[in-house]
Amino acid sequence: MIISVASGKGGTGKTTVATSMALSVKKITPLTFLDCDVEEPNAHIFLNPVISETERVKTVIPEVDEKKCTHCGKCSELCAFNALAVLDTITLVFGELCHACGSCWYFCPENAITQKEKEIGIIEMGRVRDINFIHGKLNIGEAMSPPLIKAVKDKISPQETVIIDAPPGTSCPVISSVKDTDFCVLVTEPTAFGLNDLMLSVGMLREMNIPCGVIINRAGIGDDRVINYCKAEHIPVLMEIPLHKKIASLYARGIPVVDGMPEYIEQFQSVYHTIERVIRS
Amino acid sequence: MRELLVISGKGGTGKTSIVGSFAALANSTVLVDCDVDAANLHLLLNPKIKEKHEFYGLKKAEINEQKCISCGLCEELCHFGAVKNGSINQYLCEGCGFCFHACPENAIMLKDNVSGEWFISDTCYGPMVHAKLGIAEDNSGKLVAEIRKKARNIAQDENINLIITDGPPGIGCPVISALSGIDLALIVTEPTLSGIHDLKRVVELTRHFGVETAVCINKYDLDEDNTNTIENYCQEEDIMIVGKIIFDPAMTRAMMKGRPVIESPELAISKQINIMYNKLYSKLIS
């Protein structure tokens, strides 16, 4: 069973929920935790895993052999991502724009293009408190996170119980993260911004056919618009976490909520059981 | 013309609330919301949409079943796993066109794909350009580039010398696109361990692209130790801290009402934002 934790925008408490849920659920089932927010991974700050293995993740970009290249321009004409520019005497490769689709080296009439490996980030794996921990870190300046997210997700098998901390938004990085998950927990806050972003996320999950539920964080700061929306759309509200200075201060210091406030363990376990029931039904 | 970009590493640090207040403080500015994934600035500035345009992302491949002889070449060649059993998964198709060019039967078409919309609007603080990327669509970087170009055109046409941009979160494709050609990037951070972690990564990013950077510590009174850590870090790295803003629920209340907090200028938080804006403005024009 794979559960993803997402939110339309950042800062709603995704990592707070994902880490505390993991620490609560590991008492019920063996667990793997994935931080797929490879642009700004944060879960390790709260879980402090001991990293035992590091893997470099590479993608390929074209490399042009100028001795063979006739500057015919075919490659740049074919490239949908503008990653190649052919000038009179040289062919330029813009590696950060390349999606590694393979067109250029496949079609080059002179066989002048080969594949060159390029590191886009790293995966770190380890263990903490009986949890398998895996996260990815995108290299700074690298635009394309989905291949790294995919490499992180390739580390799991579908039989495992997995909790995935997803990146914010509703585009490629989130899609790559929540894809093939059995259930998605959407963390939001009861504000105008929270509702706007929640609606976008729900739209995304419906298109992808992934069941979802909502956890409302900082309950009490806003109004009922989020609750009313969930009711109208028949989306279960799995839990409400009140706005609490202690929670904010635990977060600031990098302490998981359930470590500072163990009374939440049971609540997160019951969220997990609810999700189990939804998936099995 | 000068361009200020507000970014944050991760979302939820108060970027949009601060940009909303800057909009009210600027005499004359073009506003841009580059968080095309989950745009929020419109919730504060209540724009009246004047123009609506479709955004075309990359074309998507589609198989013509009448022509297809099921040779399987497209499935074999596709690096994104988008072709399965003779049909193309539109979510996975990146629009590279490899299959289209390679198909021996010309059985694959590339179809136009409207992947979002962008708008030119009026707000009571000036023109605003914003966008909405379609759900599950890619190419956010290209859409960001497009609306930024439009904003520059408007600034030129209307003789406005300042563009204030609300940036996307993260350090990936849309942020990189938002950073190009910016005069000054303001990074909004908060005094939490994850905030510090994200700040360092986004500082590396602005360095990588050679963009001048300033920092604002939002909710600085939440955790003084962490605020000190941020101040020390910025000093070591020679980054100017242009503002420290207190935690005040008035910020959330203003957001719920759909107004920038600065409209209550008597609040301490509004005064802090005002001072920060003036510092940024003089840095921008110097």
Coordinates of C-alpha atoms in Angstrom, one line a residue:
Chain A
M1 CA 0.0 0.0 0.0
I2 CA 1.4 3.3 -1.1
I3 CA 0.1 6.5 0.5
S4 CA 1.2 9.9 -0.8
V5 CA 1.0 13.1 1.1
A6 CA 0.6 16.2 -1.1
S7 CA -0.7 19.7 -1.0
G8 CA -1.5 22.3 -3.6
K9 CA 1.1 24.7 -2.1
G10 CA 4.0 24.4 0.2
G11 CA 4.0 25.3 3.8
T12 CA 0.7 23.7 4.7
G13 CA 2.3 21.0 6.9
K14 CA 2.8 18.2 4.5
T15 CA 6.1 17.1 6.0
T16 CA 4.7 17.5 9.5
V17 CA 1.9 15.1 8.6
A18 CA 4.0 12.7 6.6
T19 CA 6.7 12.3 9.2
S20 CA 4.3 12.0 12.2
M21 CA 2.2 9.5 10.3
A22 CA 5.2 7.4 9.5
L23 CA 6.3 7.4 13.1
S24 CA 2.8 6.4 14.2
V25 CA 2.2 3.8 11.5
K26 CA 5.6 2.0 11.9
K27 CA 4.1 0.5 15.1
I28 CA 1.5 -1.3 12.9
T29 CA 3.4 -2.3 9.8
P30 CA 6.9 -2.3 8.4
L31 CA 7.4 1.0 6.6
T32 CA 9.4 2.7 4.0
F33 CA 9.4 6.5 3.9
L34 CA 10.1 8.4 0.7
D35 CA 10.8 12.1 0.5
C36 CA 10.1 13.0 -3.2
D37 CA 10.3 16.7 -2.7
V38 CA 13.7 16.5 -4.3
E39 CA 14.0 20.3 -4.9
E40 CA 13.7 21.0 -1.1
P41 CA 13.7 17.8 0.8
N42 CA 12.9 18.4 4.5
A43 CA 11.8 15.1 6.0
H44 CA 15.3 14.2 7.0
I45 CA 15.4 17.2 9.3
F46 CA 12.6 15.7 11.3
L47 CA 13.5 12.0 11.1
N48 CA 17.3 12.2 11.3
P49 CA 18.0 9.0 9.4
V50 CA 21.4 7.3 9.4
I51 CA 22.3 7.3 5.8
S52 CA 24.1 4.1 4.8
E53 CA 24.0 4.3 1.0
T54 CA 24.3 7.0 -1.5
E55 CA 23.6 6.7 -5.2
R56 CA 24.2 9.2 -8.0
V57 CA 21.3 9.6 -10.4
K58 CA 22.2 10.3 -14.0
T59 CA 20.4 11.2 -17.1
V60 CA 21.8 11.3 -20.5
I61 CA 22.3 14.3 -22.7
P62 CA 23.6 14.4 -26.3
E63 CA 27.3 14.8 -27.0
V64 CA 28.2 16.0 -30.5
D65 CA 31.3 14.7 -32.2
E66 CA 32.4 17.8 -34.2
K67 CA 34.6 15.7 -36.4
K68 CA 31.6 13.9 -37.8
C69 CA 29.0 16.7 -37.5
T70 CA 28.2 18.4 -40.8
H71 CA 26.0 21.0 -39.1
C72 CA 23.0 19.9 -41.2
G73 CA 20.7 21.1 -38.4
K74 CA 18.5 18.0 -38.3
C75 CA 19.0 17.5 -34.5
S76 CA 18.0 21.0 -33.6
E77 CA 15.0 20.9 -36.0
L78 CA 13.8 17.7 -34.3
C79 CA 14.4 18.8 -30.7
A80 CA 11.1 19.9 -29.2
F81 CA 12.9 21.3 -26.1
N82 CA 15.3 23.7 -27.9
A83 CA 18.2 21.8 -26.3
L84 CA 20.4 21.9 -29.4
A85 CA 21.5 24.9 -31.5
V86 CA 23.4 24.4 -34.7
L87 CA 25.7 27.2 -35.8
D88 CA 27.9 27.3 -38.9
T89 CA 30.9 25.7 -37.3
I90 CA 29.6 24.3 -34.0
T91 CA 26.6 22.5 -32.5
L92 CA 25.7 23.7 -29.0
V93 CA 24.0 21.4 -26.4
F94 CA 22.0 23.0 -23.6
G95 CA 22.0 20.1 -21.2
E96 CA 19.5 21.6 -18.7
L97 CA 16.8 21.8 -21.4
C98 CA 17.3 18.2 -22.6
H99 CA 14.6 15.8 -21.7
A100 CA 16.7 12.8 -22.9
C101 CA 14.0 11.8 -25.4
G102 CA 16.6 10.2 -27.7
S103 CA 15.5 11.8 -31.0
C104 CA 18.7 13.5 -31.8
W105 CA 21.1 10.6 -31.5
Y106 CA 18.6 8.3 -33.2
F107 CA 18.1 10.4 -36.2
C108 CA 21.5 12.1 -36.7
P109 CA 22.4 11.1 -40.3
E110 CA 26.1 11.2 -39.6
N111 CA 25.9 9.3 -36.3
A112 CA 27.7 12.2 -34.8
I113 CA 25.7 12.3 -31.6
T114 CA 26.3 10.0 -28.7
Q115 CA 24.8 9.9 -25.2
K116 CA 26.8 11.5 -22.4
E117 CA 25.9 10.8 -18.8
K118 CA 25.0 13.8 -16.7
E119 CA 24.4 13.7 -12.9
I120 CA 21.1 15.4 -11.9
G121 CA 21.1 14.6 -8.2
I122 CA 21.6 11.9 -5.6
I123 CA 19.5 9.4 -3.7
E124 CA 20.3 8.8 0.0
M125 CA 19.1 5.7 1.7
G126 CA 19.1 4.8 5.4
R127 CA 17.2 3.8 8.4
V128 CA 15.7 5.5 11.4
R129 CA 13.7 4.0 14.2
D130 CA 12.7 0.9 12.2
I131 CA 11.7 2.9 9.1
N132 CA 13.4 2.6 5.8
F133 CA 14.2 6.1 4.7
I134 CA 14.9 7.2 1.1
H135 CA 15.1 10.7 -0.3
G136 CA 16.5 12.5 -3.4
K137 CA 18.4 15.7 -3.7
L138 CA 18.3 17.6 -7.0
N139 CA 21.5 19.3 -7.9
I140 CA 21.3 23.0 -7.8
G141 CA 20.7 24.6 -11.2
E142 CA 19.0 21.4 -12.5
A143 CA 15.6 22.1 -13.9
M144 CA 14.2 18.6 -14.4
S145 CA 13.2 16.8 -11.2
P146 CA 10.9 14.0 -12.5
P147 CA 13.7 11.7 -13.5
L148 CA 15.2 11.9 -10.0
I149 CA 11.7 11.4 -8.4
K150 CA 11.2 8.4 -10.6
A151 CA 14.6 7.0 -9.5
V152 CA 13.6 7.5 -5.9
K153 CA 10.4 5.7 -6.4
D154 CA 12.1 2.8 -8.3
K155 CA 13.5 1.9 -4.9
I156 CA 10.2 0.6 -3.6
S157 CA 8.2 -2.5 -4.4
P158 CA 4.4 -2.3 -4.5
Q159 CA 4.0 -4.8 -1.8
E160 CA 5.5 -2.5 0.8
T161 CA 3.7 0.0 3.0
V162 CA 5.1 3.3 1.8
I163 CA 4.5 6.9 2.8
I164 CA 5.6 9.4 0.2
D165 CA 6.2 13.1 1.0
A166 CA 5.4 14.8 -2.3
P167 CA 6.5 18.2 -3.6
P168 CA 4.0 21.1 -3.7
G169 CA 2.0 22.1 -6.8
T170 CA 0.0 20.2 -9.4
S171 CA 2.5 19.8 -12.3
C172 CA 5.2 17.3 -13.3
P173 CA 7.1 16.8 -10.0
V174 CA 3.9 16.1 -8.1
I175 CA 2.4 14.0 -10.8
S176 CA 5.6 11.9 -10.8
S177 CA 5.4 11.6 -7.0
V178 CA 1.7 10.6 -6.6
K179 CA 1.4 8.5 -9.7
D180 CA 0.8 4.8 -8.9
T181 CA 0.0 5.6 -5.3
D182 CA -3.1 4.0 -3.7
F183 CA -4.3 7.0 -1.8
C184 CA -3.3 10.6 -1.5
V185 CA -3.6 12.6 1.7
L186 CA -4.0 16.3 0.9
V187 CA -2.9 18.6 3.6
T188 CA -4.4 22.1 3.6
E189 CA -5.2 25.0 5.9
P190 CA -8.6 26.6 6.3
T191 CA -7.7 29.8 4.5
A192 CA -8.5 31.3 1.1
F193 CA -5.1 30.3 -0.2
G194 CA -5.5 26.8 1.2
L195 CA -8.9 26.2 -0.4
N196 CA -7.7 27.5 -3.8
D197 CA -4.8 25.1 -3.8
L198 CA -6.8 22.2 -2.4
M199 CA -9.3 22.5 -5.3
L200 CA -6.4 22.3 -7.8
S201 CA -5.0 19.2 -6.1
V202 CA -8.4 17.5 -6.0
G203 CA -8.8 18.2 -9.7
M204 CA -5.4 16.7 -10.4
L205 CA -6.1 13.5 -8.3
R206 CA -9.5 13.0 -10.0
E207 CA -7.9 13.2 -13.4
M208 CA -5.4 10.6 -12.2
N209 CA -8.1 8.4 -10.6
I210 CA -6.4 8.4 -7.2
P211 CA -8.7 8.5 -4.1
C212 CA -8.0 11.2 -1.6
G213 CA -8.8 12.5 1.9
V214 CA -8.0 15.8 3.6
I215 CA -6.1 16.7 6.7
I216 CA -6.8 20.3 7.8
N217 CA -3.8 21.8 9.5
R218 CA -3.9 25.0 11.6
A219 CA -7.6 24.5 12.1
G220 CA -8.9 27.7 13.7
I221 CA -7.0 30.3 11.8
G222 CA -9.6 30.7 9.0
D223 CA -13.2 29.8 8.3
D224 CA -15.4 26.9 7.2
R225 CA -14.9 27.2 3.5
V226 CA -12.5 24.2 3.3
I227 CA -14.8 21.9 5.4
N228 CA -17.9 22.9 3.3
Y229 CA -16.0 22.2 0.1
C230 CA -15.0 18.8 1.3
K231 CA -18.6 18.0 2.3
A232 CA -19.9 19.1 -1.0
E233 CA -17.3 17.1 -2.9
H234 CA -17.7 14.0 -0.7
I235 CA -14.0 14.1 0.3
P236 CA -13.4 12.7 3.8
V237 CA -11.8 15.0 6.3
L238 CA -9.4 12.5 7.9
M239 CA -8.1 14.7 10.7
E240 CA -7.9 18.3 11.9
I241 CA -4.8 19.6 13.6
P242 CA -5.5 22.8 15.5
L243 CA -3.4 25.9 15.4
H244 CA -1.2 25.3 18.4
K245 CA 1.9 27.2 19.4
K246 CA 3.5 24.0 20.7
I247 CA 3.2 22.4 17.2
A248 CA 4.7 25.4 15.5
S249 CA 7.6 25.5 17.9
L250 CA 8.2 21.7 17.5
Y251 CA 8.2 22.3 13.8
A252 CA 10.7 25.2 14.1
R253 CA 13.1 23.0 16.0
G254 CA 12.7 20.0 13.6
I255 CA 10.9 17.8 16.1
P256 CA 8.1 15.5 14.7
V257 CA 4.7 16.4 16.3
V258 CA 4.2 12.9 17.6
D259 CA 7.5 13.0 19.5
G260 CA 6.6 16.2 21.3
M261 CA 2.9 15.4 21.6
P262 CA 2.5 11.6 21.7
E263 CA -1.3 12.0 22.1
Y264 CA -1.4 12.4 18.3
I265 CA 0.0 8.9 17.6
E266 CA -3.4 7.3 18.0
Q267 CA -5.0 9.9 15.7
F268 CA -2.5 9.3 12.9
Q269 CA -3.0 5.5 13.3
S270 CA -6.7 5.9 12.9
V271 CA -6.2 8.0 9.8
Y272 CA -4.1 5.1 8.5
H273 CA -6.8 2.6 9.3
T274 CA -9.4 4.8 7.5
I275 CA -7.2 4.9 4.5
E276 CA -6.8 1.1 4.6
R277 CA -10.5 0.7 4.6
V278 CA -11.0 3.1 1.7
I279 CA -8.4 1.3 -0.4
R280 CA -9.7 -2.2 0.4
S281 CA -13.4 -1.3 -0.2
Chain B
M1 CA 13.0 49.0 -16.1
R2 CA 13.8 47.1 -13.0
E3 CA 12.5 43.7 -12.0
L4 CA 12.1 42.4 -8.4
L5 CA 11.3 38.7 -7.9
V6 CA 10.1 37.2 -4.6
I7 CA 11.0 33.6 -4.0
S8 CA 11.2 31.3 -1.0
G9 CA 12.7 27.8 -1.6
K10 CA 9.4 26.3 -0.4
G11 CA 5.9 27.6 -0.3
G12 CA 4.0 28.9 2.6
T13 CA 6.6 31.4 3.9
G14 CA 4.4 34.4 3.2
K15 CA 5.7 35.3 -0.2
T16 CA 2.4 36.2 -1.7
S17 CA 1.2 38.2 1.3
I18 CA 4.4 40.3 1.1
V19 CA 4.1 40.8 -2.7
G20 CA 0.5 41.9 -2.2
S21 CA 1.7 44.5 0.2
F22 CA 4.5 45.6 -2.1
A23 CA 1.9 46.1 -4.8
A24 CA 0.1 48.5 -2.6
L25 CA 3.3 50.3 -1.7
A26 CA 4.7 50.8 -5.2
N27 CA 3.7 53.9 -6.9
S28 CA 3.5 52.3 -10.3
T29 CA 4.2 48.7 -11.1
V30 CA 3.4 45.7 -13.2
L31 CA 2.6 42.6 -11.2
V32 CA 3.3 39.1 -12.2
D33 CA 2.2 35.9 -10.5
C34 CA 4.7 33.2 -11.7
D35 CA 3.4 30.5 -9.4
V36 CA 1.6 29.1 -12.4
D37 CA 0.9 25.8 -10.6
A38 CA -1.0 27.3 -7.7
A39 CA -1.4 31.0 -8.2
N40 CA -2.6 32.9 -5.2
L41 CA -1.9 36.6 -5.8
H42 CA -5.3 37.1 -7.4
L43 CA -6.9 36.2 -4.1
L44 CA -5.3 39.4 -2.6
L45 CA -5.5 41.8 -5.5
N46 CA -8.9 40.9 -7.0
P47 CA -7.9 41.4 -10.6
K48 CA -10.4 42.3 -13.2
I49 CA -9.6 40.2 -16.2
K50 CA -9.2 42.2 -19.4
E51 CA -7.6 39.7 -21.7
K52 CA -7.6 35.9 -21.6
H53 CA -5.2 33.8 -23.8
E54 CA -4.7 30.2 -24.3
F55 CA -1.3 28.7 -23.6
Y56 CA -0.1 26.0 -25.9
G57 CA 2.3 23.5 -24.4
L58 CA 4.1 21.0 -26.4
K59 CA 2.0 19.0 -28.8
K60 CA 0.9 15.5 -27.7
A61 CA 1.3 12.4 -29.8
E62 CA -1.7 10.4 -30.9
I63 CA -1.9 7.1 -32.8
N64 CA -4.1 6.8 -35.9
E65 CA -5.4 3.2 -35.5
Q66 CA -6.3 2.9 -39.1
K67 CA -2.7 3.4 -40.2
C68 CA -1.0 1.6 -37.3
I69 CA 0.4 -1.8 -38.1
S70 CA 1.3 -2.5 -34.5
C71 CA 5.0 -2.8 -35.2
G72 CA 5.8 -1.7 -31.7
L73 CA 8.6 0.7 -32.7
C74 CA 7.0 3.7 -30.9
E75 CA 6.7 1.7 -27.7
E76 CA 10.3 0.6 -27.9
L77 CA 11.6 4.1 -28.6
C78 CA 9.6 6.2 -26.2
H79 CA 11.9 7.1 -23.2
F80 CA 8.9 8.2 -21.1
G81 CA 7.0 4.9 -21.1
A82 CA 4.0 6.8 -22.6
V83 CA 3.2 4.2 -25.3
K84 CA 1.5 1.0 -24.1
N85 CA -0.5 -1.5 -26.2
G86 CA -0.9 0.8 -29.1
S87 CA -2.1 3.9 -27.3
I88 CA -0.5 6.9 -25.8
N89 CA -0.9 8.0 -22.2
Q90 CA -1.4 11.8 -22.4
Y91 CA 0.0 12.3 -18.9
L92 CA 3.2 10.6 -19.7
C93 CA 3.7 12.0 -23.2
E94 CA 6.2 14.8 -23.1
G95 CA 5.6 15.9 -26.7
C96 CA 9.1 15.2 -27.9
G97 CA 7.8 13.9 -31.2
F98 CA 10.3 11.0 -31.4
C99 CA 7.5 8.5 -32.2
F100 CA 6.0 10.9 -34.7
H101 CA 9.2 11.2 -36.6
A102 CA 10.1 7.5 -36.3
C103 CA 6.9 5.8 -37.2
P104 CA 7.4 3.9 -40.5
E105 CA 3.7 4.2 -41.4
N106 CA 3.2 7.8 -40.5
A107 CA 0.5 6.6 -38.1
I108 CA 1.3 9.1 -35.4
M109 CA 0.0 12.7 -35.3
L110 CA 1.1 15.5 -33.1
K111 CA -1.9 17.4 -31.8
D112 CA -2.0 20.9 -30.4
N113 CA -2.4 20.9 -26.7
V114 CA -3.9 23.8 -24.7
S115 CA -2.2 23.4 -21.4
G116 CA -3.2 26.5 -19.6
E117 CA -4.4 30.0 -19.8
W118 CA -2.9 33.4 -19.0
F119 CA -4.5 36.7 -18.3
I120 CA -3.9 40.4 -18.4
S121 CA -5.9 42.1 -15.6
D122 CA -6.4 45.4 -13.9
T123 CA -5.9 45.6 -10.2
C124 CA -6.3 48.8 -8.1
Y125 CA -2.5 48.8 -7.9
G126 CA -1.7 48.4 -11.5
P127 CA -1.7 45.9 -14.3
M128 CA -1.2 42.2 -13.5
V129 CA -0.2 39.3 -15.6
H130 CA -1.1 35.9 -14.2
A131 CA -1.7 32.3 -15.4
K132 CA -3.3 29.1 -14.7
L133 CA -1.5 25.9 -15.8
G134 CA -3.9 23.1 -16.6
I135 CA -4.1 20.3 -14.2
A136 CA -1.4 17.7 -14.7
E137 CA 0.2 19.8 -17.5
D138 CA 3.9 20.4 -17.9
N139 CA 6.0 23.2 -19.3
S140 CA 5.6 25.5 -16.4
G141 CA 8.9 27.1 -17.2
K142 CA 7.8 28.1 -20.7
L143 CA 4.5 29.6 -19.3
V144 CA 6.5 31.5 -16.8
A145 CA 8.7 32.9 -19.6
E146 CA 5.7 33.8 -21.6
I147 CA 3.9 35.8 -18.9
R148 CA 7.1 37.6 -17.9
K149 CA 7.7 38.7 -21.5
K150 CA 4.2 40.0 -21.6
A151 CA 4.7 41.9 -18.3
R152 CA 7.8 43.6 -19.8
N153 CA 5.8 44.6 -22.9
I154 CA 3.1 46.2 -20.7
A155 CA 5.7 48.0 -18.6
Q156 CA 7.3 49.4 -21.7
D157 CA 4.0 50.4 -23.4
E158 CA 2.7 52.1 -20.2
N159 CA 6.1 53.5 -19.2
I160 CA 6.2 51.7 -15.9
N161 CA 9.7 51.2 -14.5
L162 CA 9.1 48.5 -12.0
I163 CA 7.9 44.9 -12.3
I164 CA 7.2 42.9 -9.1
T165 CA 7.0 39.2 -9.5
D166 CA 5.6 36.5 -7.1
G167 CA 7.8 33.5 -7.8
P168 CA 7.1 29.8 -7.7
P169 CA 8.4 27.6 -4.9
G170 CA 11.3 25.2 -5.2
I171 CA 14.5 25.4 -7.2
G172 CA 13.4 23.6 -10.4
C173 CA 12.2 24.5 -13.8
P174 CA 9.7 27.3 -13.1
V175 CA 12.0 29.1 -10.6
I176 CA 14.9 28.9 -13.0
S177 CA 12.7 30.4 -15.7
A178 CA 11.5 33.1 -13.3
L179 CA 15.1 34.1 -12.3
S180 CA 16.4 34.9 -15.8
G181 CA 17.0 38.6 -16.3
I182 CA 15.9 39.6 -12.7
D183 CA 17.6 42.6 -11.1
L184 CA 17.0 41.5 -7.5
A185 CA 15.7 38.4 -5.9
L186 CA 14.1 38.7 -2.4
I187 CA 14.1 35.3 -0.6
V188 CA 11.4 35.1 2.1
T189 CA 12.3 32.6 4.8
E190 CA 11.1 31.6 8.3
P191 CA 13.0 30.7 11.4
T192 CA 12.5 27.0 11.3
L193 CA 15.1 24.3 10.6
S194 CA 13.5 23.4 7.3
G195 CA 13.2 27.1 6.4
I196 CA 17.0 27.4 6.9
H197 CA 17.7 24.3 4.9
D198 CA 15.5 25.6 2.0
L199 CA 17.0 29.1 2.2
K200 CA 20.5 27.7 1.7
R201 CA 19.5 25.8 -1.3
V202 CA 17.7 28.7 -2.9
V203 CA 20.7 31.0 -2.2
E204 CA 22.9 28.5 -4.0
L205 CA 20.5 28.7 -6.9
T206 CA 20.5 32.5 -7.2
R207 CA 24.3 32.4 -6.9
H208 CA 24.4 29.8 -9.7
F209 CA 22.6 32.2 -11.9
G210 CA 24.4 35.3 -10.7
V211 CA 21.3 37.1 -9.4
E212 CA 21.7 39.7 -6.7
T213 CA 19.9 38.5 -3.6
A214 CA 18.4 39.9 -0.4
V215 CA 16.6 38.0 2.5
C216 CA 13.5 38.7 4.5
I217 CA 12.9 36.7 7.7
N218 CA 9.1 36.3 8.1
K219 CA 7.7 35.5 11.6
Y220 CA 11.2 36.1 13.0
D221 CA 9.9 36.1 16.6
L222 CA 8.7 32.5 16.3
D223 CA 12.1 31.1 17.2
E224 CA 14.9 33.5 18.1
D225 CA 17.7 30.9 17.9
N226 CA 16.8 30.0 14.4
T227 CA 16.5 33.7 13.5
N228 CA 20.1 34.2 14.8
T229 CA 21.3 31.3 12.7
I230 CA 19.8 32.9 9.6
E231 CA 21.3 36.2 10.4
N232 CA 24.7 34.7 11.0
Y233 CA 24.5 32.7 7.8
C234 CA 23.5 35.8 5.8
Q235 CA 26.4 37.7 7.3
E236 CA 28.9 35.0 6.5
E237 CA 27.6 34.8 2.9
D238 CA 27.4 38.5 2.6
I239 CA 23.7 38.6 1.9
M240 CA 21.7 41.6 3.0
I241 CA 18.8 41.0 5.3
V242 CA 16.3 43.7 4.2
G243 CA 13.5 43.0 6.6
K244 CA 12.4 41.1 9.7
I245 CA 8.7 40.7 10.1
I246 CA 6.9 39.7 13.2
F247 CA 4.4 36.9 13.4
D248 CA 1.0 38.6 13.5
P249 CA -2.4 36.8 12.8
A250 CA -3.4 40.1 11.1
M251 CA -1.5 38.8 8.1
T252 CA -3.9 35.7 7.9
R253 CA -6.9 37.8 8.6
A254 CA -6.1 40.2 5.8
M255 CA -5.6 37.2 3.5
M256 CA -9.0 35.9 4.4
K257 CA -10.5 39.2 3.6
G258 CA -8.7 39.2 0.3
R259 CA -6.7 42.4 1.0
P260 CA -3.0 43.1 1.5
V261 CA -2.2 43.6 5.2
I262 CA -0.5 46.9 4.4
E263 CA -4.0 48.4 4.0
S264 CA -3.9 48.7 7.8
P265 CA -0.8 50.9 7.8
E266 CA -0.9 51.5 11.6
L267 CA 0.0 47.8 12.4
A268 CA 3.6 47.1 13.4
I269 CA 3.8 44.4 10.7
S270 CA 2.8 46.9 8.0
K271 CA 5.4 49.3 9.1
Q272 CA 8.0 46.6 8.9
I273 CA 6.9 45.7 5.4
N274 CA 7.0 49.4 4.4
I275 CA 10.6 49.8 5.6
M276 CA 11.6 46.7 3.8
Y277 CA 10.0 47.8 0.6
N278 CA 11.8 51.2 0.7
K279 CA 15.1 49.4 1.2
L280 CA 14.5 47.1 -1.7
Y281 CA 13.4 50.0 -3.9
S282 CA 16.5 52.0 -3.3
K283 CA 18.7 49.0 -3.8
L284 CA 16.9 48.4 -7.1
I285 CA 17.3 51.9 -8.5
S286 CA 20.8 52.4 -7.2

